[in-house]
Amino acid sequence: MMFPKLGVNIDHIATLRELRHTPYPNLIEAAQQVVSAGGSQITVHLREDQRHIKPQDVFLLKKTLPIALNLEMAATDFMLGFAKKLKPDWACLVPEKRQELTTEGGLNLKKNKKQLLKVISGLKKSKIKVSLFVEPNLEMVRLSHALGANAIEIHTGRFAIATQQKQPTIQKELCKIEKAATKALELGLKVHAGHGLDYENIRLLVGFKSVFRSIEEYNIGHSIVCRAVMVGLESAVRAMVSLIQSP
Ligand code: PXP
């Protein structure tokens, strides 16, 4: 029996660093903690505006990581060239808008098919596995298969918002995810999921019907970094109290 794997998205550790342009927090140290805690993968999104993760971070992570690296990227020629140099284990193609706070939805695979095909085949030629970040609907699953992806990453954002805002659509969103995951497996695609997953809604998702068996990997970032602040704050304060009191 294979247990689902956790990919930890460390973008927001870099966000904290970029708020002040300090040398800390150190991403490699963070990645080492992910490894010690049983994480299977580091996920980073190198955005066009490089607002958190920088190219040099990604190269350094690739060089030092003993676990898989998953690069979230827009399907552009520039990012294809970057990925070919980096050679991450996985590239997850995501839509990208400059002004968004975070990725707002899945890829529209009906538009830009030519560009998507070019990027997907280019990545695969370089032996980089490709996942497509899509909404949980059957058409997007079929198109992902037709485009030659190795996996889909189901956008769980709508489900996450429904849980966080206690909307009545939670069950409906869970059903959509479960159906999309089942279809993807039938077509021979691997199934990943991510976006907005937190310590509450992950229980609902993992416990829903066949999800535990069908979703192989979760990529989770913001909620883990937020939790880390809470569980680590006490020891961080103790260390500073001790330093200012010992001349
Ligand atoms: N998966 C994809 C494709 C994403 O774009 C993101 C956000 O960068 C995540 C997972 C992680 O989302 P969150 O930070 O909300 O856990």
PDB file of C-alpha atoms in Angstrom, residues 81 111 188 201 212 215 246:
ATOM      1  CA  GLY A  81      14.430  27.185 -21.218  1.00  0.00           C
ATOM      2  CA  LYS A 111      -6.812  27.876 -25.206  1.00  0.00           C
ATOM      3  CA  GLY A 188      -3.226   6.315 -16.659  1.00  0.00           C
ATOM      4  CA  ASN A 201      -9.931  20.623   5.177  1.00  0.00           C
ATOM      5  CA  PHE A 212      -7.120   8.290  -0.203  1.00  0.00           C
ATOM      6  CA  ILE A 215      -4.536  11.114  -4.916  1.00  0.00           C
ATOM      7  CA  SER A 246      23.331  37.129  28.561  1.00  0.00           C
TER       8      SER A 246
END
